[in-house]
PDB file of C-alpha atoms in Angstrom:
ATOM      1  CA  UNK A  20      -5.831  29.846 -12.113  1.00  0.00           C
ATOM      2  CA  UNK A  21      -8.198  27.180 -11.146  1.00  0.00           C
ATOM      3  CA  UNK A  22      -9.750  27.613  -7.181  1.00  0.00           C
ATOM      4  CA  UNK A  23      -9.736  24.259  -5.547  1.00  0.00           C
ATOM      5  CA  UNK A  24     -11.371  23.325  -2.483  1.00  0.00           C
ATOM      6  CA  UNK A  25      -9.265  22.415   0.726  1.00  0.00           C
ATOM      7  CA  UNK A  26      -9.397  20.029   1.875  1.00  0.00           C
ATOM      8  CA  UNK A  27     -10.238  19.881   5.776  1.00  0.00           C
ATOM      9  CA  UNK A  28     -10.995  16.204   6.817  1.00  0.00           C
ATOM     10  CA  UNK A  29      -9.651  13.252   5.807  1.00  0.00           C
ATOM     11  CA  UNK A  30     -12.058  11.808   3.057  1.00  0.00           C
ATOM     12  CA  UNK A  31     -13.524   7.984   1.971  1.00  0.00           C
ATOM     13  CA  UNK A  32     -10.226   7.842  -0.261  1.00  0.00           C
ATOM     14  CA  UNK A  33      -7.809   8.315   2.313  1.00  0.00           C
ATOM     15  CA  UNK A  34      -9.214   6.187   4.861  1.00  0.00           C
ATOM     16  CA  UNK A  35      -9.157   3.485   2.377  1.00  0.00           C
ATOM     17  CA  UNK A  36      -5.076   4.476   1.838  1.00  0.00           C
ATOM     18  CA  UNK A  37      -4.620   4.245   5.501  1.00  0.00           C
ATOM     19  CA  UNK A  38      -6.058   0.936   6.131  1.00  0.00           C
ATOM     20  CA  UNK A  39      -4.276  -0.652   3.289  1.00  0.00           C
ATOM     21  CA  UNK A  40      -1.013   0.770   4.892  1.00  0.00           C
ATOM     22  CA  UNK A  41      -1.865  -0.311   8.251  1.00  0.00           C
ATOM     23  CA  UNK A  42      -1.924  -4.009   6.749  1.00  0.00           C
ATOM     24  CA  UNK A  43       1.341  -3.189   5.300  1.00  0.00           C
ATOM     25  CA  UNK A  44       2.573  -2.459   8.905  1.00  0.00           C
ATOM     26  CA  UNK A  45       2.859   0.798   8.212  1.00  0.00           C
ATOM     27  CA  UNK A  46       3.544   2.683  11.401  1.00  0.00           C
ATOM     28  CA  UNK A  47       0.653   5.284  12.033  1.00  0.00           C
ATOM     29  CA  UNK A  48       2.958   8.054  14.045  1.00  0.00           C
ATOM     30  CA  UNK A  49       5.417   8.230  11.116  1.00  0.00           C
ATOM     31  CA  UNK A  50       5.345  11.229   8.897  1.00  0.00           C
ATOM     32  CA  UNK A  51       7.671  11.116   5.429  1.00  0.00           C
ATOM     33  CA  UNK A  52       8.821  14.268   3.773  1.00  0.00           C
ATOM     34  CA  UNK A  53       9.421  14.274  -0.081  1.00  0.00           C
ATOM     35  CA  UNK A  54      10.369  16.924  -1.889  1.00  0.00           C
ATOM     36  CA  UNK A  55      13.358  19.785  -2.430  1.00  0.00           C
ATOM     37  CA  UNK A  56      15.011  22.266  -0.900  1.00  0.00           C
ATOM     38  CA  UNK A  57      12.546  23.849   1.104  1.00  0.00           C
ATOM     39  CA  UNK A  58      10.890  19.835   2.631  1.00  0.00           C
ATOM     40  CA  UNK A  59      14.637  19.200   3.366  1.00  0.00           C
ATOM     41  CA  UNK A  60      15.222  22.718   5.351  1.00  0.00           C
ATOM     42  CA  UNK A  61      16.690  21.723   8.511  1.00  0.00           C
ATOM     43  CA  UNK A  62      13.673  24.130   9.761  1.00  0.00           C
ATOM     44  CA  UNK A  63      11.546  22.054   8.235  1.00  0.00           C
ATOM     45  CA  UNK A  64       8.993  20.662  10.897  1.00  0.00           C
ATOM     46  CA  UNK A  65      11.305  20.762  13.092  1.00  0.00           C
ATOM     47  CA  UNK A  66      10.848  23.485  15.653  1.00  0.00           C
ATOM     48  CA  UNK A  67       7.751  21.866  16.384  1.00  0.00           C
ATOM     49  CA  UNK A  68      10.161  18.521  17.819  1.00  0.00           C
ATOM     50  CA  UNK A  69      12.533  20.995  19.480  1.00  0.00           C
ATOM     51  CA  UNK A  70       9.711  22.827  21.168  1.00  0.00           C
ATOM     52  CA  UNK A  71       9.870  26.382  19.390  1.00  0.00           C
ATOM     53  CA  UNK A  72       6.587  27.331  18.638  1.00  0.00           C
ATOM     54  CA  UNK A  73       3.647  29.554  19.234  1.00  0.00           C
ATOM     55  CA  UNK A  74       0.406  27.615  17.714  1.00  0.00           C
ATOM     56  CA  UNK A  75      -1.623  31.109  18.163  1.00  0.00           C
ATOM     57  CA  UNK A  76      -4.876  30.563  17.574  1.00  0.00           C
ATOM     58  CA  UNK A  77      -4.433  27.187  15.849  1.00  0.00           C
ATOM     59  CA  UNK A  78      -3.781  25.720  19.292  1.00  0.00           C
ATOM     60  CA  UNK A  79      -6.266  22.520  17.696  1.00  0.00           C
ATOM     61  CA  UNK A  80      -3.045  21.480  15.894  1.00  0.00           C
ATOM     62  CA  UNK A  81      -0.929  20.612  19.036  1.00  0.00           C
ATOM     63  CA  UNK A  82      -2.578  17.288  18.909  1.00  0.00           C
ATOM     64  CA  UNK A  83      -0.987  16.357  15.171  1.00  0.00           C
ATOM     65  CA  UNK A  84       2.277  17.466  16.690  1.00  0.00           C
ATOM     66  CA  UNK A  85       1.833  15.393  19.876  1.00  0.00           C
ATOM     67  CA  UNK A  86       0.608  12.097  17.065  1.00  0.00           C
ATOM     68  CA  UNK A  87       3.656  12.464  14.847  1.00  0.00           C
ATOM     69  CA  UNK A  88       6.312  13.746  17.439  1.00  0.00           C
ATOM     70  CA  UNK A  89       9.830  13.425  16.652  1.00  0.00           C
ATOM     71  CA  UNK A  90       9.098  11.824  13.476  1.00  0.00           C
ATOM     72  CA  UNK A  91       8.866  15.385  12.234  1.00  0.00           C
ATOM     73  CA  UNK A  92      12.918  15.367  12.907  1.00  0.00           C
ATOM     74  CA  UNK A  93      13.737  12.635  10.975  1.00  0.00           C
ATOM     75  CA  UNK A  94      16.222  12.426   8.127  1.00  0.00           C
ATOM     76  CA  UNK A  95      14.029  12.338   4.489  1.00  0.00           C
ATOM     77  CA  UNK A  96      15.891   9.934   1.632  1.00  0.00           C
ATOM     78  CA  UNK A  97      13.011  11.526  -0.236  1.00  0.00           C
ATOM     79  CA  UNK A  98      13.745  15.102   0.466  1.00  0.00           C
ATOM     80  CA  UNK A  99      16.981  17.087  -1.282  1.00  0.00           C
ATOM     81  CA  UNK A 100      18.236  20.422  -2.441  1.00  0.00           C
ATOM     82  CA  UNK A 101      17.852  20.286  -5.976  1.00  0.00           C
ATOM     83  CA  UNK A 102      15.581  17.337  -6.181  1.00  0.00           C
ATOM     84  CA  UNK A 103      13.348  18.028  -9.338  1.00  0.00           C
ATOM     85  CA  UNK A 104       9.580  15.761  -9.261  1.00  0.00           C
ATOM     86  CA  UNK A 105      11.666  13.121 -11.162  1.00  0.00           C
ATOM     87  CA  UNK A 106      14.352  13.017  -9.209  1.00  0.00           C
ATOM     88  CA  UNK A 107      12.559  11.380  -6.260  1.00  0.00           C
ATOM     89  CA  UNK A 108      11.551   8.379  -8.540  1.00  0.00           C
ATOM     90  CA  UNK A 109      15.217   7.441  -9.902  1.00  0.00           C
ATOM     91  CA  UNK A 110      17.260   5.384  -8.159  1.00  0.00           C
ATOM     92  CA  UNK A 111      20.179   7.797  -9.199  1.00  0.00           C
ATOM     93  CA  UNK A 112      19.680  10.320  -6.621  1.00  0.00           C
ATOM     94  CA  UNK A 113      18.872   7.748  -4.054  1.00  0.00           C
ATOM     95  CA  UNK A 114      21.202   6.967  -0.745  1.00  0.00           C
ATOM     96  CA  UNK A 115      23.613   3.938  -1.280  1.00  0.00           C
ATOM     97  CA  UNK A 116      24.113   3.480   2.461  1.00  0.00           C
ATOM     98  CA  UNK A 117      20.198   2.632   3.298  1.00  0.00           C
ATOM     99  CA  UNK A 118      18.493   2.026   0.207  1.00  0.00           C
ATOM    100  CA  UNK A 119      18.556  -1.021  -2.322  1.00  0.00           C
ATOM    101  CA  UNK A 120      20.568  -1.270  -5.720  1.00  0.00           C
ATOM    102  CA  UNK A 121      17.509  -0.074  -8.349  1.00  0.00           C
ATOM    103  CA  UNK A 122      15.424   1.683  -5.620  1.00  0.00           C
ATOM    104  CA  UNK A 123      14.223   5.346  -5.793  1.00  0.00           C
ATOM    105  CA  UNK A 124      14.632   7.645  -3.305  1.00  0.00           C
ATOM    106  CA  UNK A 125      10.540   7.432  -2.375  1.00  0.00           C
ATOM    107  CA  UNK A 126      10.666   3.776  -2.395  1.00  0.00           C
ATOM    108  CA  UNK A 127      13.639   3.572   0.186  1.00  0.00           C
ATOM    109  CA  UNK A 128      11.914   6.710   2.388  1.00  0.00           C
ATOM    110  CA  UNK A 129       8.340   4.717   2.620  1.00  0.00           C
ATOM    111  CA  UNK A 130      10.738   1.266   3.145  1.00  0.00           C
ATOM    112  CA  UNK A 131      12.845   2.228   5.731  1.00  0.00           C
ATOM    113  CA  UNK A 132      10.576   4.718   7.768  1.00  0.00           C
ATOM    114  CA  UNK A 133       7.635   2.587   7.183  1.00  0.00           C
ATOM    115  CA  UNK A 134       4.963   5.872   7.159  1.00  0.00           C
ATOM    116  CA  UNK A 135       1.484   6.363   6.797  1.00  0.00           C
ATOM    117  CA  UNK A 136       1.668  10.015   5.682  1.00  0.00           C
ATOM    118  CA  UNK A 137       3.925  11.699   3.324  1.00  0.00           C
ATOM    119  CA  UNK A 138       4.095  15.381   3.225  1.00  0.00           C
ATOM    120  CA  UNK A 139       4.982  15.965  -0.504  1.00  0.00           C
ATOM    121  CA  UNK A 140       6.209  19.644  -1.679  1.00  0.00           C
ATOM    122  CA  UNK A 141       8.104  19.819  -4.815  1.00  0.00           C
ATOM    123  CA  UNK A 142       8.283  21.486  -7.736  1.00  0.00           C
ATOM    124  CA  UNK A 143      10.473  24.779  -7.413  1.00  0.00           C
ATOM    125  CA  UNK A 144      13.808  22.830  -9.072  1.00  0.00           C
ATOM    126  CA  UNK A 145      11.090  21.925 -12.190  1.00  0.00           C
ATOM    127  CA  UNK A 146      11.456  25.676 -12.444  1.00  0.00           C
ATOM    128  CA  UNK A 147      14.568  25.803 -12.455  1.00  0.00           C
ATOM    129  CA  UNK A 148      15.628  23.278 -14.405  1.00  0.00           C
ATOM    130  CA  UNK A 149      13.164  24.328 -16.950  1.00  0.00           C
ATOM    131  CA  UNK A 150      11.108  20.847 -16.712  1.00  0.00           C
ATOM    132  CA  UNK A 151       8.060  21.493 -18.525  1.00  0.00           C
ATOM    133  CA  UNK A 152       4.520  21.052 -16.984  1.00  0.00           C
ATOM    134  CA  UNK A 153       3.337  17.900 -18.523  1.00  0.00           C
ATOM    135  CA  UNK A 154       6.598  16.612 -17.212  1.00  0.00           C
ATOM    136  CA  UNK A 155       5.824  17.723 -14.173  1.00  0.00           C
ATOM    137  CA  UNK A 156       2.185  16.333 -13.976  1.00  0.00           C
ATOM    138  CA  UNK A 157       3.809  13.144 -15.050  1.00  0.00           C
ATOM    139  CA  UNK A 158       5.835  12.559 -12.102  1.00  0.00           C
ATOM    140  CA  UNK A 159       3.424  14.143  -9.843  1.00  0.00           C
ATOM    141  CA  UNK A 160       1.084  11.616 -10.554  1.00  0.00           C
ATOM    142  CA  UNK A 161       3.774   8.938 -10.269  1.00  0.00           C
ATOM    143  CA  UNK A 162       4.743   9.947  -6.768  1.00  0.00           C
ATOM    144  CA  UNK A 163       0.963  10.128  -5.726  1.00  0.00           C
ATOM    145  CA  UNK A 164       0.364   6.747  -7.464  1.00  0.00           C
ATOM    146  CA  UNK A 165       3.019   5.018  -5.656  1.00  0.00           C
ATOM    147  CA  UNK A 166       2.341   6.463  -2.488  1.00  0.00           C
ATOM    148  CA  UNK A 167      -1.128   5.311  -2.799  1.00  0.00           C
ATOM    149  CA  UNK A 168       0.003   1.633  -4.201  1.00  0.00           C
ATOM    150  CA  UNK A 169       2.286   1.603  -0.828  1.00  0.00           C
ATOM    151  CA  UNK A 170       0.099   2.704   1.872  1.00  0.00           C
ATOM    152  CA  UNK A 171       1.091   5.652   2.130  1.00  0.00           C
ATOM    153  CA  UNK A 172      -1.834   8.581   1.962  1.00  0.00           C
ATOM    154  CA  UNK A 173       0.116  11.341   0.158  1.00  0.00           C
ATOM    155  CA  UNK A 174      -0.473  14.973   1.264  1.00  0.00           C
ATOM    156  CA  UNK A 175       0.609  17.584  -1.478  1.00  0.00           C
ATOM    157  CA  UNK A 176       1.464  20.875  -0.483  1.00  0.00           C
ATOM    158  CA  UNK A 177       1.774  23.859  -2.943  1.00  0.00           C
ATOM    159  CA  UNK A 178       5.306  25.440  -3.117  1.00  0.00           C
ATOM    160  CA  UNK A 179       6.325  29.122  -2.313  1.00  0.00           C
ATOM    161  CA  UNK A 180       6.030  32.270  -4.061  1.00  0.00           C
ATOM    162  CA  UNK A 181      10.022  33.371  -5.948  1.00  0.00           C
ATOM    163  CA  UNK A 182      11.081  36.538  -4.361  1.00  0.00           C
ATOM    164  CA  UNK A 183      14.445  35.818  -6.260  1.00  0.00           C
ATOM    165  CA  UNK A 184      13.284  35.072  -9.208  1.00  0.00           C
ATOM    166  CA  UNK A 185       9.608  37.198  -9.631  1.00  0.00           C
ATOM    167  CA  UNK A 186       9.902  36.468 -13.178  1.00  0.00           C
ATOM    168  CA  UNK A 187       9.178  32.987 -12.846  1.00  0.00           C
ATOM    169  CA  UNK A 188       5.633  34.107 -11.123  1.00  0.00           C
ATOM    170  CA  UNK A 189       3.416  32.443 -13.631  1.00  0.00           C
ATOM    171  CA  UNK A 190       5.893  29.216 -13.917  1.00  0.00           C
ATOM    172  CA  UNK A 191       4.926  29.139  -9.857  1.00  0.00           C
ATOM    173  CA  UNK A 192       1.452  29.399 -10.243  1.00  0.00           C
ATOM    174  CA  UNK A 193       1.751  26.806 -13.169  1.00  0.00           C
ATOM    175  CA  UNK A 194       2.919  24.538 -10.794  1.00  0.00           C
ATOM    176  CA  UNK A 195       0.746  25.083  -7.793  1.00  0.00           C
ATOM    177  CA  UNK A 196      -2.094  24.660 -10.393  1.00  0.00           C
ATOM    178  CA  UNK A 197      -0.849  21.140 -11.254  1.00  0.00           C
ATOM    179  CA  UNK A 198      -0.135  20.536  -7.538  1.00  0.00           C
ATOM    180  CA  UNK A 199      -3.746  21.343  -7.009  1.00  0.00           C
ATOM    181  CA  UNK A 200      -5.243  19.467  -9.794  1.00  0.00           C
ATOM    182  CA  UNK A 201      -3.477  16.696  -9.316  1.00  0.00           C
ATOM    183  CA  UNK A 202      -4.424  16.663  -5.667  1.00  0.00           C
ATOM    184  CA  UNK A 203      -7.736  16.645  -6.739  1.00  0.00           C
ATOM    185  CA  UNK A 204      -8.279  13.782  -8.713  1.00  0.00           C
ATOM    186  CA  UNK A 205      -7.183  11.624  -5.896  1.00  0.00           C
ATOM    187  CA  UNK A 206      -9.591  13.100  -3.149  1.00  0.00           C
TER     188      UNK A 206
END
Protein backbone atom coordinates (compact mmCIF):
# COMPACT_ATOMS: atom_id res chain seq x y z
CA UNK A 1 0.00 0.00 0.00
CA UNK A 2 1.20 3.30 -1.15
CA UNK A 3 0.59 6.44 1.70
CA UNK A 4 -0.66 9.44 -0.12
CA UNK A 5 -0.92 12.80 1.14
CA UNK A 6 -4.45 14.46 1.74
CA UNK A 7 -5.22 16.65 0.47
CA UNK A 8 -6.47 19.74 2.66
CA UNK A 9 -6.82 22.90 0.41
CA UNK A 10 -7.84 23.28 -2.81
CA UNK A 11 -4.58 23.41 -5.01
CA UNK A 12 -3.27 25.58 -8.41
CA UNK A 13 -4.99 22.60 -10.42
CA UNK A 14 -8.29 22.89 -9.10
CA UNK A 15 -8.64 26.48 -9.14
CA UNK A 16 -7.78 26.34 -12.71
CA UNK A 17 -10.88 23.47 -13.03
CA UNK A 18 -13.14 25.83 -11.29
CA UNK A 19 -12.64 28.83 -13.33
CA UNK A 20 -12.95 26.99 -16.55
CA UNK A 21 -16.36 25.69 -15.17
CA UNK A 22 -17.45 28.96 -14.02
CA UNK A 23 -17.12 30.10 -17.83
CA UNK A 24 -19.08 27.11 -18.63
CA UNK A 25 -21.85 28.51 -16.30
CA UNK A 26 -21.34 26.05 -14.10
CA UNK A 27 -23.28 26.77 -10.96
CA UNK A 28 -20.79 27.08 -7.92
CA UNK A 29 -23.42 25.74 -5.03
CA UNK A 30 -24.03 22.51 -7.00
CA UNK A 31 -22.48 19.35 -5.78
CA UNK A 32 -22.74 15.99 -8.25
CA UNK A 33 -22.49 12.53 -6.84
CA UNK A 34 -21.07 9.67 -9.07
CA UNK A 35 -20.64 6.50 -8.11
CA UNK A 36 -22.56 3.07 -6.70
CA UNK A 37 -24.42 1.89 -4.18
CA UNK A 38 -23.12 3.50 -1.29
CA UNK A 39 -22.98 7.60 -3.37
CA UNK A 40 -26.64 6.67 -4.24
CA UNK A 41 -27.68 5.70 -0.41
CA UNK A 42 -30.65 7.68 0.22
CA UNK A 43 -28.39 8.57 3.47
CA UNK A 44 -26.07 9.76 1.38
CA UNK A 45 -25.40 13.55 2.23
CA UNK A 46 -28.46 13.85 3.05
CA UNK A 47 -29.01 14.22 6.76
CA UNK A 48 -26.93 17.11 6.48
CA UNK A 49 -30.14 18.84 4.07
CA UNK A 50 -32.69 17.40 6.51
CA UNK A 51 -30.89 18.82 9.49
CA UNK A 52 -29.68 15.53 11.36
CA UNK A 53 -26.37 16.04 12.38
CA UNK A 54 -23.87 16.57 15.10
CA UNK A 55 -20.58 18.21 13.35
CA UNK A 56 -18.63 17.48 16.84
CA UNK A 57 -15.62 18.95 16.73
CA UNK A 58 -15.56 19.52 12.95
CA UNK A 59 -18.03 22.34 13.53
CA UNK A 60 -15.52 24.29 10.56
CA UNK A 61 -17.50 22.15 8.07
CA UNK A 62 -21.00 23.74 8.67
CA UNK A 63 -19.95 26.34 6.24
CA UNK A 64 -19.55 23.62 3.11
CA UNK A 65 -22.97 22.44 4.19
CA UNK A 66 -24.45 25.97 4.35
CA UNK A 67 -22.41 26.56 0.38
CA UNK A 68 -23.86 23.42 -1.16
CA UNK A 69 -27.27 23.15 0.77
CA UNK A 70 -29.92 21.13 -0.63
CA UNK A 71 -27.91 20.28 -3.53
CA UNK A 72 -26.63 17.52 -1.28
CA UNK A 73 -30.44 16.05 -1.75
CA UNK A 74 -30.52 15.93 -5.19
CA UNK A 75 -31.24 12.97 -7.43
CA UNK A 76 -27.55 11.63 -9.06
CA UNK A 77 -28.02 10.22 -12.95
CA UNK A 78 -24.42 9.43 -12.11
CA UNK A 79 -24.94 7.50 -8.98
CA UNK A 80 -26.58 3.66 -8.98
CA UNK A 81 -26.65 0.38 -7.17
CA UNK A 82 -24.56 -1.72 -9.15
CA UNK A 83 -22.89 0.91 -11.19
CA UNK A 84 -19.31 -0.53 -11.92
CA UNK A 85 -16.41 2.62 -12.95
CA UNK A 86 -17.58 1.87 -16.56
CA UNK A 87 -20.87 1.95 -16.11
CA UNK A 88 -21.03 5.71 -15.45
CA UNK A 89 -19.40 6.38 -18.93
CA UNK A 90 -21.98 4.26 -21.18
CA UNK A 91 -24.86 5.63 -22.30
CA UNK A 92 -26.53 2.17 -21.51
CA UNK A 93 -27.07 2.68 -17.95
CA UNK A 94 -28.00 6.25 -18.45
CA UNK A 95 -31.75 7.80 -17.74
CA UNK A 96 -33.93 8.02 -20.97
CA UNK A 97 -36.29 10.54 -19.39
CA UNK A 98 -33.47 13.45 -18.82
CA UNK A 99 -30.54 12.55 -20.67
CA UNK A 100 -29.71 12.57 -24.54
CA UNK A 101 -29.76 9.49 -27.02
CA UNK A 102 -25.67 8.51 -26.88
CA UNK A 103 -25.03 10.32 -23.53
CA UNK A 104 -23.45 8.68 -20.42
CA UNK A 105 -24.76 8.83 -17.27
CA UNK A 106 -21.75 11.52 -16.11
CA UNK A 107 -22.31 13.54 -19.10
CA UNK A 108 -26.18 13.96 -18.45
CA UNK A 109 -25.41 14.46 -14.35
CA UNK A 110 -22.72 17.46 -15.11
CA UNK A 111 -25.48 18.64 -18.10
CA UNK A 112 -28.45 18.81 -16.33
CA UNK A 113 -27.22 19.83 -12.73
CA UNK A 114 -24.68 22.06 -14.18
CA UNK A 115 -21.96 21.44 -11.00
CA UNK A 116 -18.74 22.57 -10.09
CA UNK A 117 -17.87 19.65 -7.79
CA UNK A 118 -18.41 16.04 -8.18
CA UNK A 119 -18.03 13.78 -5.28
CA UNK A 120 -16.85 10.54 -7.04
CA UNK A 121 -16.84 7.06 -4.95
CA UNK A 122 -16.86 3.97 -6.92
CA UNK A 123 -15.34 0.98 -7.21
CA UNK A 124 -16.95 -1.73 -4.81
CA UNK A 125 -19.22 -3.32 -7.98
CA UNK A 126 -15.45 -3.58 -9.88
CA UNK A 127 -15.16 -6.07 -7.05
CA UNK A 128 -17.80 -7.64 -7.58
CA UNK A 129 -18.05 -8.00 -10.92
CA UNK A 130 -14.53 -9.12 -10.97
CA UNK A 131 -13.33 -5.99 -13.24
CA UNK A 132 -9.73 -6.12 -13.10
CA UNK A 133 -7.53 -3.15 -11.90
CA UNK A 134 -6.15 -1.81 -15.06
CA UNK A 135 -9.76 -1.75 -16.04
CA UNK A 136 -10.48 0.01 -13.31
CA UNK A 137 -7.65 2.67 -13.59
CA UNK A 138 -8.90 3.00 -17.09
CA UNK A 139 -12.19 4.34 -16.35
CA UNK A 140 -11.06 6.09 -13.34
CA UNK A 141 -9.02 8.18 -15.31
CA UNK A 142 -11.81 8.62 -17.86
CA UNK A 143 -14.27 9.91 -15.31
CA UNK A 144 -11.53 12.31 -13.83
CA UNK A 145 -10.58 13.37 -17.41
CA UNK A 146 -13.98 14.30 -18.35
CA UNK A 147 -14.80 15.91 -15.30
CA UNK A 148 -11.82 18.01 -15.70
CA UNK A 149 -12.56 18.64 -19.68
CA UNK A 150 -16.21 19.82 -18.31
CA UNK A 151 -15.55 22.04 -15.49
CA UNK A 152 -16.15 20.05 -13.16
CA UNK A 153 -13.19 19.66 -10.29
CA UNK A 154 -13.60 15.94 -9.44
CA UNK A 155 -13.19 14.88 -5.77
CA UNK A 156 -12.41 11.05 -5.38
CA UNK A 157 -13.22 9.42 -2.34
CA UNK A 158 -11.87 5.92 -1.34
CA UNK A 159 -14.60 3.22 -0.87
CA UNK A 160 -15.41 1.16 2.35
CA UNK A 161 -13.88 -1.67 4.00
CA UNK A 162 -16.21 -5.46 3.05
CA UNK A 163 -17.51 -6.72 6.27
CA UNK A 164 -19.52 -9.17 3.97
CA UNK A 165 -17.15 -10.16 1.97
CA UNK A 166 -13.52 -9.91 4.21
CA UNK A 167 -12.08 -12.00 1.60
CA UNK A 168 -12.07 -9.44 -0.89
CA UNK A 169 -9.76 -7.24 1.68
CA UNK A 170 -6.82 -6.91 -0.60
CA UNK A 171 -9.21 -6.43 -3.87
CA UNK A 172 -10.43 -3.22 -1.50
CA UNK A 173 -7.23 -1.97 -0.80
CA UNK A 174 -6.35 -2.58 -4.58
CA UNK A 175 -8.83 -0.25 -5.34
CA UNK A 176 -8.40 2.47 -2.81
CA UNK A 177 -4.72 2.33 -4.01
CA UNK A 178 -5.80 3.18 -7.59
CA UNK A 179 -8.36 5.67 -6.17
CA UNK A 180 -5.43 7.28 -4.50
CA UNK A 181 -2.99 7.21 -7.25
CA UNK A 182 -5.09 8.27 -9.59
CA UNK A 183 -6.12 11.18 -7.42
CA UNK A 184 -2.75 12.05 -7.35
CA UNK A 185 -1.66 12.63 -10.65
CA UNK A 186 -4.29 15.22 -11.07
CA UNK A 187 -3.41 17.36 -7.87
Amino acid sequence: LTAYPVVGTATATARAIYRRGQAQGRDPHQLAKVGDCFTEHEYFLKNFTWGRYDLGEYTGLQLVIDFYGESMDDLSYAASVGFVTGAVLDPIWANPDVCQPDESPLACEYRVLRPAVALIMIGTNDIIGGVDGGTTRAHLETIVQISIDSGVIPVLSTIPDNQIQPDWAARVLEINDIIRSVAGAYV
